[in-house]
Every structure is written in structure tokens, then in C-alpha cells.
Coordinates of C-alpha atoms in Angstrom, one line a residue:
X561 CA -12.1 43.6 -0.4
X562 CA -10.6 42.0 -3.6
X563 CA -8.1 38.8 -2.8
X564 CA -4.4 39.7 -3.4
X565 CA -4.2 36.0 -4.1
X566 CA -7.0 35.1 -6.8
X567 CA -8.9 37.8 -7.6
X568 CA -8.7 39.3 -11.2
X569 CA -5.8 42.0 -9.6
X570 CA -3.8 39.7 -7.9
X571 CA -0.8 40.3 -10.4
X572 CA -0.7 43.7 -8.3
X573 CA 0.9 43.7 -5.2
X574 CA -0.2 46.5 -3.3
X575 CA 0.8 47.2 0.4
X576 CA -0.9 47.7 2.8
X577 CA -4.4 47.6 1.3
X578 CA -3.7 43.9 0.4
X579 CA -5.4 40.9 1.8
X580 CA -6.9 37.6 1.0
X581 CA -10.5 35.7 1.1
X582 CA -11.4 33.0 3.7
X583 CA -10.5 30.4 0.7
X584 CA -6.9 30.9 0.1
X585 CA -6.0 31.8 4.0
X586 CA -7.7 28.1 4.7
X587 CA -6.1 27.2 1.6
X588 CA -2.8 28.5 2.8
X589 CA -2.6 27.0 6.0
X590 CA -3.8 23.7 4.9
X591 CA -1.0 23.4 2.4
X592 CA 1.4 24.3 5.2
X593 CA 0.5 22.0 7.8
X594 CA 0.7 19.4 5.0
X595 CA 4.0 19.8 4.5
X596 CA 4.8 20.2 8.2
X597 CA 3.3 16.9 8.6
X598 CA 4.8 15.7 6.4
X599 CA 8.5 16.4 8.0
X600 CA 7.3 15.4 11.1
X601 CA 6.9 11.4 10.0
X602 CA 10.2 12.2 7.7
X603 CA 11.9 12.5 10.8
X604 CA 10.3 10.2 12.8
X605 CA 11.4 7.8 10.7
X606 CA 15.0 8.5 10.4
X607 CA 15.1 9.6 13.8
X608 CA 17.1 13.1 14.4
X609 CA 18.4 13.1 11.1
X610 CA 16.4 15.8 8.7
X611 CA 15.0 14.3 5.3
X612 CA 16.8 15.8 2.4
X613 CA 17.7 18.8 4.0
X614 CA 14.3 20.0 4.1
X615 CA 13.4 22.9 6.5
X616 CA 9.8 22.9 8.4
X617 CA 7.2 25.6 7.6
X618 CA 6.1 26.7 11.0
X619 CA 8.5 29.7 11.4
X620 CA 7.3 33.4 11.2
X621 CA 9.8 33.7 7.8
X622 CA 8.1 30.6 5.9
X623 CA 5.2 30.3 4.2
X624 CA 4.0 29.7 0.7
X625 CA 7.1 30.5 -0.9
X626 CA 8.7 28.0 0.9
X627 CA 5.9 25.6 0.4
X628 CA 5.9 25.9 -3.5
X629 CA 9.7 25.2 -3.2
X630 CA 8.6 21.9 -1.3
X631 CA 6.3 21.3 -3.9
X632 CA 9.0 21.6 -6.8
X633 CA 11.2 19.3 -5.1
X634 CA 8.3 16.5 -4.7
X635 CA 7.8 16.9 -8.7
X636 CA 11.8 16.0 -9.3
X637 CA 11.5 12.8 -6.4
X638 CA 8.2 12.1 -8.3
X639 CA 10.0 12.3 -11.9
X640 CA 13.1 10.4 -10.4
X641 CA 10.7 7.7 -9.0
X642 CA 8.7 7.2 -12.2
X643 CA 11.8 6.8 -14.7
X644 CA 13.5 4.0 -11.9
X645 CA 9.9 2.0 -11.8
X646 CA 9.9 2.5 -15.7
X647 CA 13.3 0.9 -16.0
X648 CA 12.9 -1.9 -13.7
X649 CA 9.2 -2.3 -15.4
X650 CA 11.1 -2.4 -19.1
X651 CA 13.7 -4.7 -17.9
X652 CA 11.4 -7.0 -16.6
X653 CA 9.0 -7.1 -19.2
X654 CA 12.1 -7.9 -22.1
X655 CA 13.0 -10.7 -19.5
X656 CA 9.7 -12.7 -19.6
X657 CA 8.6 -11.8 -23.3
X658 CA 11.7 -12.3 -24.6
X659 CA 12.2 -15.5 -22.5
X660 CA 16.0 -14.9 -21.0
X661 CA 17.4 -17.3 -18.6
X662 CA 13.3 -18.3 -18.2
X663 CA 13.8 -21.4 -16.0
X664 CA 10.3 -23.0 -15.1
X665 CA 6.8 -23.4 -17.4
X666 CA 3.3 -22.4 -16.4
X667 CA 0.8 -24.1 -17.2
X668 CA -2.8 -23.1 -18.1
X669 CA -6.1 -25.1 -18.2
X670 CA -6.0 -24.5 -21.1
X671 CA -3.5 -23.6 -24.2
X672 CA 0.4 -24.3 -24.0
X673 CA 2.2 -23.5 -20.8
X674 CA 4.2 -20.2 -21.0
X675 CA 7.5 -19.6 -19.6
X676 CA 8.6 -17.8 -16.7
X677 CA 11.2 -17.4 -14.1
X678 CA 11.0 -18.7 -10.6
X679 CA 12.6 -15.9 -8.9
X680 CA 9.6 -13.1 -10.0
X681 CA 7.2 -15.9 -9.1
X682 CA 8.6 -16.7 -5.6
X683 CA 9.5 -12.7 -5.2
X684 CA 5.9 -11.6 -6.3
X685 CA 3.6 -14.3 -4.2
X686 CA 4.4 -16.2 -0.7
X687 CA 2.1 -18.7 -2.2
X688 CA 4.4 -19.3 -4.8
X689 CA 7.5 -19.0 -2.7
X690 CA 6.3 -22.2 -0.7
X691 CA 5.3 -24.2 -3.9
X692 CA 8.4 -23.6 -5.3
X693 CA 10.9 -24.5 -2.3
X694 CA 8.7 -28.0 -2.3
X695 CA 7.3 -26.8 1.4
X696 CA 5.3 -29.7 3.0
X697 CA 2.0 -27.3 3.1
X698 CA 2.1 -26.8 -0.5
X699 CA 2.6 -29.9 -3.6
X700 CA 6.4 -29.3 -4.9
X701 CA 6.3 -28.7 -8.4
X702 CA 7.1 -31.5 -10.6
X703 CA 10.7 -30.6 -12.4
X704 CA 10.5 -27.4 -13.8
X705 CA 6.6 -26.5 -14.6
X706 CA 3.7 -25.5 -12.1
X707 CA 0.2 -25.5 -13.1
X708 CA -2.8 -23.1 -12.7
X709 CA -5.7 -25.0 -14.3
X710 CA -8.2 -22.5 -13.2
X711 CA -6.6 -20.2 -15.5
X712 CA -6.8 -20.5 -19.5
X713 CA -3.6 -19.2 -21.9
X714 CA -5.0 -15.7 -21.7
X715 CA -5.6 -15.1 -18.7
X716 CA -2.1 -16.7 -17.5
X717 CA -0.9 -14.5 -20.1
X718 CA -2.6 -11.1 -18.2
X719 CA -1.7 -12.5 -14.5
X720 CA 2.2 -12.9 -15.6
X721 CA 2.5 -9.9 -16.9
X722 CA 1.0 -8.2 -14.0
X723 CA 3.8 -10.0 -11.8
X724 CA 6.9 -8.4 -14.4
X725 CA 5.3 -4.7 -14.7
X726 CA 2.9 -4.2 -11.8
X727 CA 0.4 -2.9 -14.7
X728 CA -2.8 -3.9 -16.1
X729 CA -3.3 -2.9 -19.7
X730 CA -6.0 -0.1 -20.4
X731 CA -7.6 -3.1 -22.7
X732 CA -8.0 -5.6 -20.1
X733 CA -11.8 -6.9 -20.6
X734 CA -13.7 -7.6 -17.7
X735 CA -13.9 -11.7 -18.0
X736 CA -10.2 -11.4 -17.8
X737 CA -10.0 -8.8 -14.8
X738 CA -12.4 -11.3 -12.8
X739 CA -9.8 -14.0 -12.9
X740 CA -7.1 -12.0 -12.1
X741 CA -9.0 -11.0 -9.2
X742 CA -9.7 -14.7 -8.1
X743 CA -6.0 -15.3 -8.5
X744 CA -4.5 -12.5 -6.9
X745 CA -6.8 -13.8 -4.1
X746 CA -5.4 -17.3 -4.2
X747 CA -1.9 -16.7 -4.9
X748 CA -1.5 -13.5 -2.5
X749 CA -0.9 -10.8 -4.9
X750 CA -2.6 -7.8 -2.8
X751 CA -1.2 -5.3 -5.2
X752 CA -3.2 -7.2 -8.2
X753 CA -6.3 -7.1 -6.0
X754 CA -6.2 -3.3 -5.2
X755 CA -5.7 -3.3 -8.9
X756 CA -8.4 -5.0 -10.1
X757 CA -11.0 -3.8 -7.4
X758 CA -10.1 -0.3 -8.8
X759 CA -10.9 -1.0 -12.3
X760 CA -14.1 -3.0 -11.9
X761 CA -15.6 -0.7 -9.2
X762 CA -15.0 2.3 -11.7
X763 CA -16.6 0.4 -14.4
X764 CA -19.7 -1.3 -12.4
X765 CA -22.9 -0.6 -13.6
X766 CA -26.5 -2.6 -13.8
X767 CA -25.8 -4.6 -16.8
X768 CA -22.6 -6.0 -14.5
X769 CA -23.1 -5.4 -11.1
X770 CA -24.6 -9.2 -11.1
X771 CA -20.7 -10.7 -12.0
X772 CA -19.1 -8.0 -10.0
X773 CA -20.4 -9.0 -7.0
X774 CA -20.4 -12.5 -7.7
X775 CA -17.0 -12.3 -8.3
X776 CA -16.1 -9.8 -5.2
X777 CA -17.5 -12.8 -3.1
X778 CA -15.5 -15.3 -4.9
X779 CA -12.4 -13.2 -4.0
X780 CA -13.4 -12.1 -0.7
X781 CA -13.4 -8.4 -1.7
X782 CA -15.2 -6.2 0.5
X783 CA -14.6 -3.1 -0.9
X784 CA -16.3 -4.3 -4.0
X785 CA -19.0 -6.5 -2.4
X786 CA -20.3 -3.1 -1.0
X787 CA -19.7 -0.8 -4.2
X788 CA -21.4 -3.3 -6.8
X789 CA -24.3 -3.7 -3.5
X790 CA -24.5 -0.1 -3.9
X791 CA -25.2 -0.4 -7.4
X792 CA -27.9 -3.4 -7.3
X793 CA -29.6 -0.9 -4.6
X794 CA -29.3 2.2 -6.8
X795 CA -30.9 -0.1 -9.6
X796 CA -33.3 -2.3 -8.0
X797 CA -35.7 -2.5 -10.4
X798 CA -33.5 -3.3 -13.2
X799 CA -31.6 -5.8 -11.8
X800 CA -33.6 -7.5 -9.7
X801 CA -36.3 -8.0 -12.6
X802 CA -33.5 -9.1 -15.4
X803 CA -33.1 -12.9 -16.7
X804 CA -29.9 -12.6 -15.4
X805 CA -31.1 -12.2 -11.7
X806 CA -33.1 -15.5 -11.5
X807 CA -30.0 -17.5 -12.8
X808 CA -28.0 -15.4 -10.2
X809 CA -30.4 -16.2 -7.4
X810 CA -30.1 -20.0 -7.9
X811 CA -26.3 -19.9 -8.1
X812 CA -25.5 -17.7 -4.9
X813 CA -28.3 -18.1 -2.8
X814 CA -26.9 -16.3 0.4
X815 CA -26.0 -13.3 -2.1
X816 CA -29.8 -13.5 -2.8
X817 CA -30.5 -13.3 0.8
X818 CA -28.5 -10.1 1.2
X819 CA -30.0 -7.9 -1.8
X820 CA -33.0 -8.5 -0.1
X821 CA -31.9 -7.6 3.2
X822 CA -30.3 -4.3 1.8
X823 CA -33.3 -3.5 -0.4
X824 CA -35.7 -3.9 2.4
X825 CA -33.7 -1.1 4.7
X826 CA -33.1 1.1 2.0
X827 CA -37.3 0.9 1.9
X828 CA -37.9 1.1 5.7

């Protein structure tokens, strides 16, 4: 029996002949229980108090008119949400490349410091939250300037702008992505990590997977570690045969150790 829902006649509504296929009645009751589920935390959270006036979908008299309803309203809080993080992303972007009020210098390795404010820096990273209030863990910064010599202009550049939009740009290379992993790591940025574990792990592939995981042990990434792992596996022969691999080999020996381990089990 033809679907009242997506078969090529569902425009006709046709009592009582009408039914639907195993897909949209699993389909249907999936979407509902989503939403119920959904309420049930809502109100968990605030207690007895209903979120936005939102009724559950449990009843006899809801179903997926109600839900599509639900589903409207999440599009206007997801709208609502995306212009307030877009204006506090503008604002804060004009306030760093613009330099107003900027109050403290960072400096780079390499190239001329770049200025900054210290309330994004101490708001964005506990790490430099503690150098900046001169804790007795971390060195007090001396006047108004900090330095990050593991870091050259560019790459300062990238990592601050990160901390004023939450955003890396689509043109991020991959040199510049590894050391904004290694300092999210070091400065306790989580949300750069996840960031930056995204993009590489979409984008790893033989010719990289060498520098990916290098640089996923560097910053303690596990996710990562065990995508670009994946990838040496997928392309043993490849890899493990490149120029690259014997400089590789020398430099992170226990790394070495563990492609051999995981090629070995992939065999047996």
C-alpha cells in the first residue's frame, strides 16, 4: 500500500485507505520522542517551570503537527542565537583590529608584538588569567607586554583572533593550525582545540598524516592521535616507505613503536 506520507500521492489525503511505510512511522516517532526529550531536560533544568511555553508531544492530540511547530520555533532561537554571537563576534573583532582601549602587547618569537586587551586574554584562558594577576605559579608579566616565543607574528596573529571571534578562517594553512593546536593546549583554550582537531582530522591524508600525528602527540590529542593512526594503517605502504617516515622514526621513536604495534594487529 502506497505511503500517505512520501509516496508520489501523498498530496492526497484519502481516509480511510491511508497509511504509512515502516520508514516514516519510525521516522515519526523518532522525531517525537526527540522533542519529548528534549522537554524533559528543559524542565529538569528549570525545575517545574515549562521552557518557553512549550507543550510535550506524548498526548493522543499531538503529533507531527505539533512537532513541525517545535521545529519552527528552534529555527527562530537558532536565528536569534546566530545574529547575538555575530554581534558580539563583530564587536570584538573592531576592538582588537582596530586597537580600542588595547591595554597590554603580545609578543611573538618572532615579528613585532601585537596589541591586545587583558580582559579577553584573562576571560578566554585560565592560564592567562594567572599570568596576568602575577600568581606565584605563573611569571607576572613585566609592565604591560607578555610573551609567547613559541609562536611567530602569524601565528600570534591567527591564535588572537581566535580568542576575539571564536573562528578560524576557511584559509587557515595547516603549519599555522598545528600551532594553534599546541597553544590551545598550553594556554587552555579547549574550544580552539576542538577547533583545530576538526579541521585537521577532516583534512588528513597520507602525504600529512606524518605531522598530524606528530602534532596530535605534541598536544595530547587523542581524538586525532587515533584518526591520523587510522590513516598511517589505511596507507601503510605509503607512509611507512616515504623519506618522510625515516626522519619521522628518528624524531618520535615511541610513535614509531606504536605504528608498528597497530600495523602488526591489523595483519594478525
Amino acid at each position: 500500500m502506497d505511503c500517505c506520507v512520501c509516496s508520489p500521492m501523498a498530496s492526497m489525503y484519502r481516509l480511510p485507505r491511508n497509511a504509512i511505510c515502516a520508514a516514516c512511522y519510525e521516522g515519526a516517532k523518532a522525531i517525537i520522542a526527540f522533542f519529548n526529550d528534549d522537554h524533559e531536560h528543559a524542565d529538569a533544568d528549570q525545575g517545574s517551570v515549562k521552557s518557553s511555553g512549550l507543550t510535550k508531544l506524548n498526548s493522543t492530540t499531538k503529533g507531527l503537527r505539533d512537532a513541525w511547530e517545535e521545529v519552527k520555533q528552534m529555527r527562530c532561537r537558532e536565528e536569534e542565537t546566530k545574529q547575538r554571537a555575530s554581534f558580539l563576534q563583530e564587536g570584538f573583532a573592531a576592538a582588537w583590529k582596530d586597537g580600542i582601549h588595547t591595554d597590554i602587547a603580545v609578543k611573538p618569537g618572532t615579528g613585532p608584538p601585537i596589541q591586545a586587551h587583558k580582559a579577553i586574554l584573562a576571560s578566554r584562558s585560565e592560564v592567562f588569567r594567572h599570568i596576568l594577576a602575577g600568581d606565584d605559579d605563573c611569571k607576572a608579566p613585566a609592565g604591560d607586554s607578555i610573551s609567547l616565543p613559541e609562536l611567530t607574528h602569524d601565528e600570534l596573529s591567527h591564535f588572537l583572533a581566535f580568542l576575539y571571534t571564536g573562528s578560524l578562517t576557511t584559509c587557515t594553512e595547516e603549519r599555522h593550525l598545528h600551532a594553534l593546536l599546541v597553544a590551545g593546549d598550553k594556554y587552555d583554550v579547549p574550544f580552539l582545540r576542538r577547533a583545530c582537531e576538526a579541521r585537521l582530522a577532516a583534512g588528513v591524508e597520507a602525504g600529512n598524516v606524518l605531522r598530524t600525528l606528530e602534532v596530535a602527540e605534541l598536544s595530547s590529542s587523542a581524538a586525532l592521535k587515533e584518526r591520523a593512526m587510522g590513516t598511517v594503517v589505511e596507507h601503510a605502504e605509503q607512509v611507512v616507505f616515504s623519506a618522510e617516515y625515516e626522519e619521522f622514526a628518528v624524531r618520535n621513536a615511541a610513535l614509531g613503536v606504536q605504528i608498528t604495534r597497530a600495523l602488526l594487529a591489523k595483519t594478525s
